[in-house]
Coordinates of C-alpha atoms and ligand atoms in Angstrom, one line a residue:
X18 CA -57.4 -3.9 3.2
X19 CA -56.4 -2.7 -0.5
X20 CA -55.3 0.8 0.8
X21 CA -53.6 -0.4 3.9
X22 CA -51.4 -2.8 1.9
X23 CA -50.6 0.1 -0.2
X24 CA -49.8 2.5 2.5
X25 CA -48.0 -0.2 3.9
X26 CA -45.9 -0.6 1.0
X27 CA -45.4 3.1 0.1
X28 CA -43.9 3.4 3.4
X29 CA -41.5 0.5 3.0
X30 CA -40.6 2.3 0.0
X31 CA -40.2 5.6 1.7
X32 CA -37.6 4.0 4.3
X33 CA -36.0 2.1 1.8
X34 CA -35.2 5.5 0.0
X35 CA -34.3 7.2 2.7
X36 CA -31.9 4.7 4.4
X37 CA -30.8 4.3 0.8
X38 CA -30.3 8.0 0.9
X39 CA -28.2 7.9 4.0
X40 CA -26.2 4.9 2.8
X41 CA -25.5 6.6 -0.6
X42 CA -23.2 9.6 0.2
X43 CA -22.6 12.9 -2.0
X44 CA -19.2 13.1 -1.3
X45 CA -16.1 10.9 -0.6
X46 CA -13.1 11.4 1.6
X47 CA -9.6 10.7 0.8
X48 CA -7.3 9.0 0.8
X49 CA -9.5 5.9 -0.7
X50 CA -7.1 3.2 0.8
X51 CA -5.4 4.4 3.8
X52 CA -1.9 3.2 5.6
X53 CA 0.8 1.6 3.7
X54 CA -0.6 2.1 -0.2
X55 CA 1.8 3.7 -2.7
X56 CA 2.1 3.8 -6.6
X57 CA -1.1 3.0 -7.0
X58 CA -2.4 1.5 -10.7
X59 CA -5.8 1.3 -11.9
X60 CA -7.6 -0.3 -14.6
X61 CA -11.5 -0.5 -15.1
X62 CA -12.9 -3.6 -16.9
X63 CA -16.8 -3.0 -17.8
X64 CA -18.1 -1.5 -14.7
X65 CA -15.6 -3.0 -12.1
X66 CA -12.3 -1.1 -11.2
X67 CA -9.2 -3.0 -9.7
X68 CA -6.1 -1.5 -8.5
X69 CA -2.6 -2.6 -7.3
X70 CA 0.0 -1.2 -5.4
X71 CA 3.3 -1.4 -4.3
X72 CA 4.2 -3.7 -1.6
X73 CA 8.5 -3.9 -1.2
X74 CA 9.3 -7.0 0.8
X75 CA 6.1 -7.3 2.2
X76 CA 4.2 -11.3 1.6
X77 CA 2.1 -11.9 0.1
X78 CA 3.1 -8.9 -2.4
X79 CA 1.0 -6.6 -5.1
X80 CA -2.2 -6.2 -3.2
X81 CA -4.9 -6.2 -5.5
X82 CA -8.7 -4.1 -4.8
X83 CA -11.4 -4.1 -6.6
X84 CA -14.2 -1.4 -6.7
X85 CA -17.4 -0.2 -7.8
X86 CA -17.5 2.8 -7.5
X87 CA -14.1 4.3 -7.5
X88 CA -14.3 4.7 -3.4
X89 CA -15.3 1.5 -2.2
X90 CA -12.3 -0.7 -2.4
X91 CA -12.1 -4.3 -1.3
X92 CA -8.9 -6.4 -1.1
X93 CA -9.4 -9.5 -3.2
X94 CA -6.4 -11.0 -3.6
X95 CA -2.2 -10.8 -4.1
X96 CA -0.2 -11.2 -7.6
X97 CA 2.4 -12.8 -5.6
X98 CA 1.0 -15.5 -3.5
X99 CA 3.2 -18.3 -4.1
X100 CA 6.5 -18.3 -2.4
X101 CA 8.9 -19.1 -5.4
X102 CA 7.5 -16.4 -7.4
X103 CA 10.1 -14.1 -6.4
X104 CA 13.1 -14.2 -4.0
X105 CA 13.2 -11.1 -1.2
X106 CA 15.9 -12.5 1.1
X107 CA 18.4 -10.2 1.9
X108 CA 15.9 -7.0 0.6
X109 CA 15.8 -4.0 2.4
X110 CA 12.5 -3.0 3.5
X111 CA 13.2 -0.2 0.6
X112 CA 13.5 -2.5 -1.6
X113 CA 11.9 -5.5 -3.5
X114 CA 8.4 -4.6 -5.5
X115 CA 8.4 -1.2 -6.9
X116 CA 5.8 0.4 -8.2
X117 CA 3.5 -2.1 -10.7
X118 CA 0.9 -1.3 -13.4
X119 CA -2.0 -3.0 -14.0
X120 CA -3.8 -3.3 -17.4
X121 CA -6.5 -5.4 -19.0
X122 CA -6.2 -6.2 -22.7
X123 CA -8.5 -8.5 -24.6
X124 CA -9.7 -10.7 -22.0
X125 CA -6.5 -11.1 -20.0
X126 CA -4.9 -8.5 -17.1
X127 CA -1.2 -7.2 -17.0
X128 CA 0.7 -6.6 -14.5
X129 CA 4.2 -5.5 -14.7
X130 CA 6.5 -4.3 -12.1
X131 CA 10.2 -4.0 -10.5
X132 CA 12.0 -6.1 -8.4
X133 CA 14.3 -3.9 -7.3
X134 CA 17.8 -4.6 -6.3
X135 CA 16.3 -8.4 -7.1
X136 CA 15.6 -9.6 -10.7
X137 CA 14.6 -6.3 -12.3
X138 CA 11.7 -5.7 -14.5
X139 CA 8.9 -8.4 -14.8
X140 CA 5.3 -8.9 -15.7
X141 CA 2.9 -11.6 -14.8
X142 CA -0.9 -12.6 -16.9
X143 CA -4.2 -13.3 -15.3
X144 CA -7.3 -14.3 -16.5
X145 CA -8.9 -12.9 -12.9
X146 CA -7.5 -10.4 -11.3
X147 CA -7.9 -12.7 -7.8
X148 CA -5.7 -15.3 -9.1
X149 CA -4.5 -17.2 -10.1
X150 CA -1.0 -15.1 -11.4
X151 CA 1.3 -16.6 -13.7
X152 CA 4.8 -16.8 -12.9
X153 CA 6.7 -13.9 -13.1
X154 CA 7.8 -13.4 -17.4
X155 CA 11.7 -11.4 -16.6
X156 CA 12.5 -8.9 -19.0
X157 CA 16.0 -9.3 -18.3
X158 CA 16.9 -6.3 -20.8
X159 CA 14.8 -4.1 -19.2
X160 CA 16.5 -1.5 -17.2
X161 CA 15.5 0.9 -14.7
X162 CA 12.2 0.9 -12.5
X163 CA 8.8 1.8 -12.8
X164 CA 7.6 -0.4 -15.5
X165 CA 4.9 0.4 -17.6
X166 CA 2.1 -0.8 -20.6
X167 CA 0.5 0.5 -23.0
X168 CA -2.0 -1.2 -25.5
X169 CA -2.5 0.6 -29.0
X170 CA -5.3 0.6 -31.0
X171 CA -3.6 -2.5 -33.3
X172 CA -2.9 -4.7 -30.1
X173 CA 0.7 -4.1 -29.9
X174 CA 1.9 -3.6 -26.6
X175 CA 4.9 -1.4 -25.4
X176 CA 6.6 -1.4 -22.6
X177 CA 7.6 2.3 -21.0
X178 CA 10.2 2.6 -17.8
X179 CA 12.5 5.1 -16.2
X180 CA 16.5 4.8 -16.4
X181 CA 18.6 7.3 -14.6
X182 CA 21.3 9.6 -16.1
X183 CA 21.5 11.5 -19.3
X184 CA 21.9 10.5 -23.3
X185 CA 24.7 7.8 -23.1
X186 CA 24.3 7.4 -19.1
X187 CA 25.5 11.3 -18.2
X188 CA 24.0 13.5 -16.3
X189 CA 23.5 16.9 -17.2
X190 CA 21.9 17.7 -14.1
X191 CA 21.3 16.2 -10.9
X192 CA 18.3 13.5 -10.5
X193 CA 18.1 13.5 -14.4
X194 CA 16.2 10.4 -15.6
X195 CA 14.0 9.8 -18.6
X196 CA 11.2 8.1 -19.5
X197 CA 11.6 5.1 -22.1
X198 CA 9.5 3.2 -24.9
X199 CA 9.7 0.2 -26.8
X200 CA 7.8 -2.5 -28.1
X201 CA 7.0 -5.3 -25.9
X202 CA 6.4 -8.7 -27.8
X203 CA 3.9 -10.8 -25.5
X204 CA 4.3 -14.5 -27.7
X205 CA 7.9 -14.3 -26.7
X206 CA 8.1 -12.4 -23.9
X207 CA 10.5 -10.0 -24.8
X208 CA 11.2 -6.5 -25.5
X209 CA 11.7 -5.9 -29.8
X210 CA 12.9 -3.3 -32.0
X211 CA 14.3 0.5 -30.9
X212 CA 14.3 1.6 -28.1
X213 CA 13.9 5.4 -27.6
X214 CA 14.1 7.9 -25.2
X215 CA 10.8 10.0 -24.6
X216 CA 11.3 12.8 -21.9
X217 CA 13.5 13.4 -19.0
X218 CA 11.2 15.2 -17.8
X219 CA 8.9 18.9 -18.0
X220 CA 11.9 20.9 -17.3
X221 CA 15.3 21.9 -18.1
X222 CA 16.5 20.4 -14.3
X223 CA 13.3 18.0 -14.1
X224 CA 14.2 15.4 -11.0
X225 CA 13.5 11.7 -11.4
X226 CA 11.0 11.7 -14.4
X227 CA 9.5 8.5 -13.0
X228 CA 6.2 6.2 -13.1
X229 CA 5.2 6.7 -16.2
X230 CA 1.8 5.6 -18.3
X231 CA 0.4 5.9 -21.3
X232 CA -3.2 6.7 -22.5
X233 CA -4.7 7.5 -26.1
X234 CA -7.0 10.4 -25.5
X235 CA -8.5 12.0 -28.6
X236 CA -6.3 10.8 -30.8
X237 CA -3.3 12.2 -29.0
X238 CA -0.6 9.5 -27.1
X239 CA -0.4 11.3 -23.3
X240 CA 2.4 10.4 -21.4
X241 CA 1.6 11.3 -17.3
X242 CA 4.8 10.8 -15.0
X243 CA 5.3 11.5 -11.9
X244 CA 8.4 14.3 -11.2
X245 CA 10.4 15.6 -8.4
X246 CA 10.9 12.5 -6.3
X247 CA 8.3 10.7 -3.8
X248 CA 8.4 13.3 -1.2
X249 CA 8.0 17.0 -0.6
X250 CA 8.7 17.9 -4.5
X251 CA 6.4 15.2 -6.0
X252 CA 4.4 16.1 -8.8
X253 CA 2.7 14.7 -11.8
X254 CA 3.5 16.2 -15.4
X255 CA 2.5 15.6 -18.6
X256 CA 3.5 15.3 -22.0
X257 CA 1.4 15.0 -25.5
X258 CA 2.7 13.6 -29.1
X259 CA 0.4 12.7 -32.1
X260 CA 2.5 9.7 -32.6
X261 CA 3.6 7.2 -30.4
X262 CA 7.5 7.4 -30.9
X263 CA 7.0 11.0 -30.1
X264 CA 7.9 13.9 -30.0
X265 CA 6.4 14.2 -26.5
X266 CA 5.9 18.1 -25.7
X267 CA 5.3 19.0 -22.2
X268 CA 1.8 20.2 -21.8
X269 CA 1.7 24.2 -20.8
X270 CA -0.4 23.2 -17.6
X271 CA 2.5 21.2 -15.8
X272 CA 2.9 20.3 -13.3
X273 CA -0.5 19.4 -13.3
X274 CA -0.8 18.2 -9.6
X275 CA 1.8 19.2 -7.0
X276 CA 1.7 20.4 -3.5
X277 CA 5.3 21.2 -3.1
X278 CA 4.1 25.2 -3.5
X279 CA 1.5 24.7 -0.8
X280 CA 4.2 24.5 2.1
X281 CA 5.3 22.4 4.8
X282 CA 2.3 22.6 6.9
X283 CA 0.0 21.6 4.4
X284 CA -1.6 18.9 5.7
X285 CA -1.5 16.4 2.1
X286 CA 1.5 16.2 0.5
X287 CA 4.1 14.6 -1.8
X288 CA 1.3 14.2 -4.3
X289 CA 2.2 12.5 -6.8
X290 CA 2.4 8.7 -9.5
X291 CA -0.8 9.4 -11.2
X292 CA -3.1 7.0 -13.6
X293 CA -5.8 7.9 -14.6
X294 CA -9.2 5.5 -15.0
X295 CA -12.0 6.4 -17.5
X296 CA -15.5 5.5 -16.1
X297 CA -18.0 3.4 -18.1
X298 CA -19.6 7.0 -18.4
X299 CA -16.9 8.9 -20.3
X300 CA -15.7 11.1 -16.9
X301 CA -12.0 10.9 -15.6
X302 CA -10.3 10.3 -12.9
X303 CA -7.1 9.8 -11.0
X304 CA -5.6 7.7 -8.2
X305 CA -2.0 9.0 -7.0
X306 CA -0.1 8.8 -4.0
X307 CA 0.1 11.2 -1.0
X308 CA 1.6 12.0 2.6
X309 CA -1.0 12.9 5.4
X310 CA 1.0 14.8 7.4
X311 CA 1.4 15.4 11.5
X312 CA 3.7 17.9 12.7
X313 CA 6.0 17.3 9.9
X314 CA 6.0 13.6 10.0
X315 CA 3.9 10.6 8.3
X316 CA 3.3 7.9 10.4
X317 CA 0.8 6.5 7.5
X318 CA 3.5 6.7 5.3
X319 CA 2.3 7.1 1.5
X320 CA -1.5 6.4 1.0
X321 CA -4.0 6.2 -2.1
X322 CA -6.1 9.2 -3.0
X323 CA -8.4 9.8 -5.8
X324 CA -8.9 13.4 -7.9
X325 CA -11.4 14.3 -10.9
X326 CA -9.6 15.1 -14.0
X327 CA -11.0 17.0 -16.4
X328 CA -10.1 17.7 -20.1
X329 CA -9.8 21.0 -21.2
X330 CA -8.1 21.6 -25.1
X331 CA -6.8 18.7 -24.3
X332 CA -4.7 19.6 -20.8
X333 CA -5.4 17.0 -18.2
X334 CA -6.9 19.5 -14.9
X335 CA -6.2 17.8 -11.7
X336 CA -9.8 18.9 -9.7
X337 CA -10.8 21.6 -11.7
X338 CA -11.1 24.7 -9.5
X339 CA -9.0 23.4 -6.7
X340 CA -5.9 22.4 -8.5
X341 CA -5.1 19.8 -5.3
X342 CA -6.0 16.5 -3.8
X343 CA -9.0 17.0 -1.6
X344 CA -10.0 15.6 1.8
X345 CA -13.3 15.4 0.6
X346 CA -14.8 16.0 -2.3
X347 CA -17.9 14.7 -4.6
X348 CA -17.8 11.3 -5.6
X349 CA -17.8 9.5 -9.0
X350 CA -21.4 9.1 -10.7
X351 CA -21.1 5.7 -10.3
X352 CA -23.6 3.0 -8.4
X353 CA -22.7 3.3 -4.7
X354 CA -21.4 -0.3 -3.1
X355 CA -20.2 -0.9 -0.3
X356 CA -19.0 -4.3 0.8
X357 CA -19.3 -6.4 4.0
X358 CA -16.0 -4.9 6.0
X359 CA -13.8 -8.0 7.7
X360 CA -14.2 -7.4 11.3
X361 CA -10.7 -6.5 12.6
X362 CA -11.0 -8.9 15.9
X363 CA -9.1 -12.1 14.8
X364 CA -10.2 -14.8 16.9
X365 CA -8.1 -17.4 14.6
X366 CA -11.3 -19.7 13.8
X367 CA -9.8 -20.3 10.4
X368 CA -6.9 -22.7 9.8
X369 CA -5.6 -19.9 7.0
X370 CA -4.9 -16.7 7.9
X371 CA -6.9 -14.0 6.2
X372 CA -5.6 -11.4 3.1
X373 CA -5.0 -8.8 5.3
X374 CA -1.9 -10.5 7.5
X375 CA 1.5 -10.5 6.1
X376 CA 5.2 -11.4 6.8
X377 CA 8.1 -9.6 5.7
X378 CA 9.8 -11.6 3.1
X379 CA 8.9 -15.0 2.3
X380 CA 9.1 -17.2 4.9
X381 CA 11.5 -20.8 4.2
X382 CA 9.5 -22.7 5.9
X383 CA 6.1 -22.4 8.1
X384 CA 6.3 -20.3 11.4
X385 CA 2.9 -20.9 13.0
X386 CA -0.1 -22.6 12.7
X387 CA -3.9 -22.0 13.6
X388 CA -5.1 -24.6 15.9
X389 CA -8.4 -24.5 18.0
X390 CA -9.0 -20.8 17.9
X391 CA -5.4 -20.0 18.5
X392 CA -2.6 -19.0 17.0
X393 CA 0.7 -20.9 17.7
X394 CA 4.0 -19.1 16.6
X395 CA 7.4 -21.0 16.4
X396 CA 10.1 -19.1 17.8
X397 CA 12.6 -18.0 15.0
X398 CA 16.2 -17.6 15.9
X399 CA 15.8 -14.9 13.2
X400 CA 15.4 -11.3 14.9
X401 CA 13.9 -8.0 13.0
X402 CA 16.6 -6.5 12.7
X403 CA 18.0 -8.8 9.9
X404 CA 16.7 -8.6 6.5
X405 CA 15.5 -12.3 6.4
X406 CA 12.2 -13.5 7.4
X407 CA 11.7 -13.9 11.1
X408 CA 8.5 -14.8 12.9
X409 CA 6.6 -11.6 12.6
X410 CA 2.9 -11.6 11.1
X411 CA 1.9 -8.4 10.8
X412 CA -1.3 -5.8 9.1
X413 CA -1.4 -2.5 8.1
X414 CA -2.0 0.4 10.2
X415 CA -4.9 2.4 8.2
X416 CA -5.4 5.2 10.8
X417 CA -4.0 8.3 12.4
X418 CA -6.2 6.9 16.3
X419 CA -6.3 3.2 16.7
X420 CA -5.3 0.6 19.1
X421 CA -4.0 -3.4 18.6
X422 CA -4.6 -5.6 21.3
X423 CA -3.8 -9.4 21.5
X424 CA -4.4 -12.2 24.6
X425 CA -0.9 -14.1 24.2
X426 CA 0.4 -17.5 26.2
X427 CA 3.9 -17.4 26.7
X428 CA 6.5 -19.0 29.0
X429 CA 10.7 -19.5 28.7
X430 CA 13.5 -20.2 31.0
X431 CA 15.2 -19.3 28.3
X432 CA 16.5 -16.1 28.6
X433 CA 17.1 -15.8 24.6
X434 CA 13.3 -16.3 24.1
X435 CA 11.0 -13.7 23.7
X436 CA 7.2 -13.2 22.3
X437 CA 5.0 -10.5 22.1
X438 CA 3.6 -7.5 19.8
X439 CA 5.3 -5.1 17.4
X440 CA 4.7 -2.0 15.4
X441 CA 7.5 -2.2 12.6
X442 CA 8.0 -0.3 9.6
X443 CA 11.6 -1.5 8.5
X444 CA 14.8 -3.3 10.2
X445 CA 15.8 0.1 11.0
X446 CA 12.6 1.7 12.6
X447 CA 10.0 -0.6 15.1
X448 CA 8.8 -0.9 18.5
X449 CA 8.6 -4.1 20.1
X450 CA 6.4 -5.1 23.2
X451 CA 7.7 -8.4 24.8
X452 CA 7.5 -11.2 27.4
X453 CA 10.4 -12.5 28.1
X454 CA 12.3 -14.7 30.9
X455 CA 11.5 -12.5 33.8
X456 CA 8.9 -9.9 32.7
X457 CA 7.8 -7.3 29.8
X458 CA 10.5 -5.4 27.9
X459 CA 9.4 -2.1 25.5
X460 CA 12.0 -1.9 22.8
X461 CA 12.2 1.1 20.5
X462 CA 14.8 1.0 17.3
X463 CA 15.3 4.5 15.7
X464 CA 17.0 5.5 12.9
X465 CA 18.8 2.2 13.6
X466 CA 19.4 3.2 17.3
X467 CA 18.3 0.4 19.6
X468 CA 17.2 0.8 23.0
X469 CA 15.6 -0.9 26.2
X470 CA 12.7 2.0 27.2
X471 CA 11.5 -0.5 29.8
X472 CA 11.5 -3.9 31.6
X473 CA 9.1 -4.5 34.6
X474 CA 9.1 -8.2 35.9
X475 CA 6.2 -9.9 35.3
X476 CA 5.7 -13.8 35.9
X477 CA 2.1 -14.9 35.0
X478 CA 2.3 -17.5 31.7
X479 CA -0.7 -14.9 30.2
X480 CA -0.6 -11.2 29.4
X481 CA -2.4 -9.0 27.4
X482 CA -0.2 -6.7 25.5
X483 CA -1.7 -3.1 24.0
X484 CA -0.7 -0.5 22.0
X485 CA -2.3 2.9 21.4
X486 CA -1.2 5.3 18.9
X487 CA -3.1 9.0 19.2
X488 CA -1.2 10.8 15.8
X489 CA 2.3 11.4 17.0
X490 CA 1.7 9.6 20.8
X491 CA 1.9 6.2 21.5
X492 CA 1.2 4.5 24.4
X493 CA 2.1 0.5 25.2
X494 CA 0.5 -1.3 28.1
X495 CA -0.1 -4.9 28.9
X496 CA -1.9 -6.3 32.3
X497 CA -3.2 -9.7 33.4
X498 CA -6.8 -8.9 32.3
X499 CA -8.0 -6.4 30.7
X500 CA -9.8 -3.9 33.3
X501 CA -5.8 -4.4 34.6
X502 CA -3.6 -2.9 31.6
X503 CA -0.2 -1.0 32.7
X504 CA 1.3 1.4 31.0
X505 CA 5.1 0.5 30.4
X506 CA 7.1 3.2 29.8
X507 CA 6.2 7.1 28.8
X508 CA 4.2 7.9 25.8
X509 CA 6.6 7.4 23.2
X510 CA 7.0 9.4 19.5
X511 CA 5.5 7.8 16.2
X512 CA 8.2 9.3 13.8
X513 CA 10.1 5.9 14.8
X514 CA 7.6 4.5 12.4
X515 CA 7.6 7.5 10.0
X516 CA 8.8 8.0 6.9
X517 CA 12.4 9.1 7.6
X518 CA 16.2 8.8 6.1
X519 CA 16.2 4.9 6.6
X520 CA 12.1 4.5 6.6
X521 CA 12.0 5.5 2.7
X522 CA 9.1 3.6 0.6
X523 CA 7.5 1.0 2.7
X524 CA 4.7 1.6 5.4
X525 CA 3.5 0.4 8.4
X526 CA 2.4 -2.8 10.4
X527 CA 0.9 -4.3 13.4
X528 CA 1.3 -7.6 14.7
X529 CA 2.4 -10.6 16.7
X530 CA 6.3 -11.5 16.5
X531 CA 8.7 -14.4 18.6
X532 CA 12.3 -15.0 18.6
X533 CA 15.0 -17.2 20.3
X534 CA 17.5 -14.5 18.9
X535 CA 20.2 -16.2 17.2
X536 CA 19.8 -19.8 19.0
X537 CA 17.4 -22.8 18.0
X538 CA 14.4 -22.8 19.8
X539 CA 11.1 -25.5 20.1
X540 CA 9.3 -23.0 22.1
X541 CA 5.7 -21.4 20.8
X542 CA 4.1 -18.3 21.8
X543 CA 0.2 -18.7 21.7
X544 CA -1.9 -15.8 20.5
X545 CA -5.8 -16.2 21.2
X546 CA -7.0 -13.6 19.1
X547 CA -5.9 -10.2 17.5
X548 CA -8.2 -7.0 18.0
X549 CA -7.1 -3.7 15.7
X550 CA -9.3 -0.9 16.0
X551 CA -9.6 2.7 14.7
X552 CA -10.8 5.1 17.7
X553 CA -12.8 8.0 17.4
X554 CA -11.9 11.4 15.8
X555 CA -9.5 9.6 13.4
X556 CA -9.3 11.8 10.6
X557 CA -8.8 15.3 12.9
Ligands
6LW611 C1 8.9 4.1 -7.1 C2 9.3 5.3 -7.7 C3 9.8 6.1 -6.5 O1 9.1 3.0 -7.8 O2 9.7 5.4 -5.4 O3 11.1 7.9 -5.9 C4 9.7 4.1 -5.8 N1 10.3 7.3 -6.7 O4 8.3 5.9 -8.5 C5 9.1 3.2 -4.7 O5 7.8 3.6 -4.4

């Protein structure tokens, strides 16, 4: 009996293992967080990692993850979650949050960032990283974007940011910036003493020095920035001084990550807005911000990704031996863990909507409710293309292969009304998917262009509306059940939602949206539930 309990539990412990073993990978693949996730910042408290990025007009704003394990990233809250925090109306998708960091000092985190084009410069205290955020503490003197903290070892704090043009505001050569320090005075929430310039940059006609942070590493202050612009010429440099106010000399290795030598077809680029993370067992790394790239365009916009740094004399190396930001690559020594993934099939059970749904600016007043497994949206005489809220609810994209499907109620005799789905990325660049009056209307807006692709009558009061996106194709459809779906219009390009002249900074979204287009409307659209899924052979 002894020795069959004992075979018995060896081989529990053998499965264990090896499903443990299967669960536990060797290696990780990039980028960590996928779709619409730039300038990221990362700080590690004990053995927990949390991140932020940017998030432009999008509401709730700053996403914030938190990890284990440097790979495994769960989305636990938003610094800005109340609607006075901040104002966006009027903001360009371009615009609003730029590019926050994140930093934990004695018991409490940081997190500073611009409003652009809006209040400038601001930073906000937590005592957990979910929330609650204080409100926003405006450092009105503060110019230029890409805020910045550092903690020395006495506890001051000092604030870093980028500010165009030359010494005295002139520019000695185009896209000159540099990178600025002074001390940051938390009691009174203000910036104190000199101010000095650090760097414009690792070369004599260095482009937007930009995104700068601090580290203390081995006694030497290490100022990593990112160079070149967020696009083709991105890189990250750095710079070392033995003392804080400098001088900073560029480090011989620069730029330390770039892929602007690797071409156009490389398949990763604009690499770039590094910070780096120190594990609880002494090893480096970095997260920075990339471009997954299909035929030339990025309908993903810029994503996370995360690289192994090593020190060597001191020079930070960006994946030693490789020099680039990997597809795959081995992962962090660090406990693998997972977490329970949020099913992407919304049936609207809950009377809140979840994290992962978000409206472009903040909205004045509330747009839909959730009632009885529905959702019930409000027409909104405000339309897309406006840079106001309107009633659009959207989430991310995260994948090169998925498809968004919703079960909708909708009627008007209006012939202003319409409801449907939409795949934006700004005022400038969307498709919409629509029931109107007297059928289904495929709208495409393009480089600002707007046109009618289809209308096909259709008079039932339910529809199921689809769209399928296959890299650069994209296919929508809706039908009367399921087994039923049309396809309305041709397959139609993805670069309308790709990073482009007028699609700068921001990413993409998925959703529901309703107007009555300029005029007051008591009509609702109903929305039974909200499937995204990724389909096979994503990541080709
Ligand atoms: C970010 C800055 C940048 O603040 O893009 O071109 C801005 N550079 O680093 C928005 O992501």
């Amino acid at each position: 009996m002894k020795i069959t309990k004992l075979l018995f539990l060896l081989l529990l412990s053998f499965i264990s293992t090896t499903i443990k073993g299967q669960d536990t990978p060797k290696e990780f693949i990039n980028p960590i967080l996928s779709g619409f996730h730039p300038d990221p910042s990362i700080c590690r408290v004990g053995d927990d990692y949390y991140m932020v990025n940017s998030s432009f007009t999008w509401y709730p704003g700053l996403p914030i993850h938190h990890s284990r394990d440097l790979v495994n990233w769960e989305l636990i809250g938003h610094a800005i979650d109340r609607p006075g925090m901040i104002n966006l109306r009027n903001a360009n998708d371009n615009n609003g949050i730029w590019a926050p960091t994140l930093r934990y000092y004695d018991g409490v985190f940081y997190l500073i960032t611009t409003l652009y084009k809006g209040g400038g410069n601001f930073y906000m205290t937590a005592k957990d990283p979910r929330g609650p955020w204080s409100d926003p503490i405006w450092l009105k003197d503060a110019t230029g974007i890409d805020s910045s903290l550092f903690f020395d070892d006495d506890g001051k704090c000092y604030y870093m940011g980028n500010e165009y043009g030359g010494n005295g505001g002139v520019k000695q050569w185009p896209a000159q910036t540099s990178v600025w320090l002074q001390e940051l005075d938390l009691k009174q929430g203000k910036l104190v003493g000199p101010r000095k310039k650090l760097t414009y940059g690792h070369a004599n006609n260095a482009a937007y020095a930009e995104g700068p942070h601090l580290y203390k590493i081995n006694g030497k202050y290490v100022l990593v920035m990112a160079e070149g612009g967020t696009d083709y010429y991105h890189a990250v440099t750095v710079h070392q001084s033995r003392s804080l106010w400098g001088p900073y000399v560029a480090d011989k290795v620069n730029p330390v990550l770039s892929h602007r030598h690797l071409g156009k077809d490389y398949p990763i680029q604009a690499v770039g807005h590094a910070d780096l993370v120190q594990t609880q067992n002494g090893d480096w790394y970095s997260v920075v911000l990339g471009k997954r790239m299909i035929d030339g365009y990025s309908p993903l916009a810029r994503e996370t990704f995360l690289c192994k740094v090593n020190i060597e004399n001191s020079s930070l190396i960006f994946n030693p031996g490789y020099g680039a930001v990997l597809s795959r690559q081995e992962r962090p020594v660090l406990p693998w863990s997972p977490f329970k993934q949020k099913s992407m099939h919304d049936e609207f059970e809950n009377e809140t909507l979840s994290d992962d749904w978000y409206f472009v600016r903040i909205p004045e007043k509330r747009n839909y409710v959730i009632d009885k497994g529905q959702l019930v949206l409000s027409l909104q005489p405000e339309v897309v293309d406006s840079l106001v809220n309107s009633a659009m609810i959207i989430q991310k994209t995260k994948h090169h292969r998925f498809s968004a499907v919703t079960r909708m109620k909708f009627q008007t005799k209006k012939e202003n009304e319409q409801a449907g789905i939409i795949l934006y990325r700004t005022a400038n660049g969307y498709y919409s998917l629509l029931k109107d009056k007297s059928g289904i209307v495929l709208v495409k807006k393009h480089l600002g262009d707007k046109e009618i692709i289809r209308h096909i009558p259709y008079l039932e009061p339910e529809v199921y509306l689809s769209v399928t996106a296959d890299n650069l194709n994209v296919q929508f459809c809706f039908g009367k059940t399921l087994d039923n779906m049309v396809e309305i219009g041709e397959v139609q390009n993805l670069n309308v939602i790709a990073d482009n002249k007028l699609n700068r900074f921001n990413g993409p979204g998925v959703g529901i949206y309703a107007t009555s287009n300029g005029k007051p409307s008591k009509n609702v659209a109903l929305y039974d539930w909200f499937k995204y899924l990724p389909l096979e052979n994503d990541r080709l």
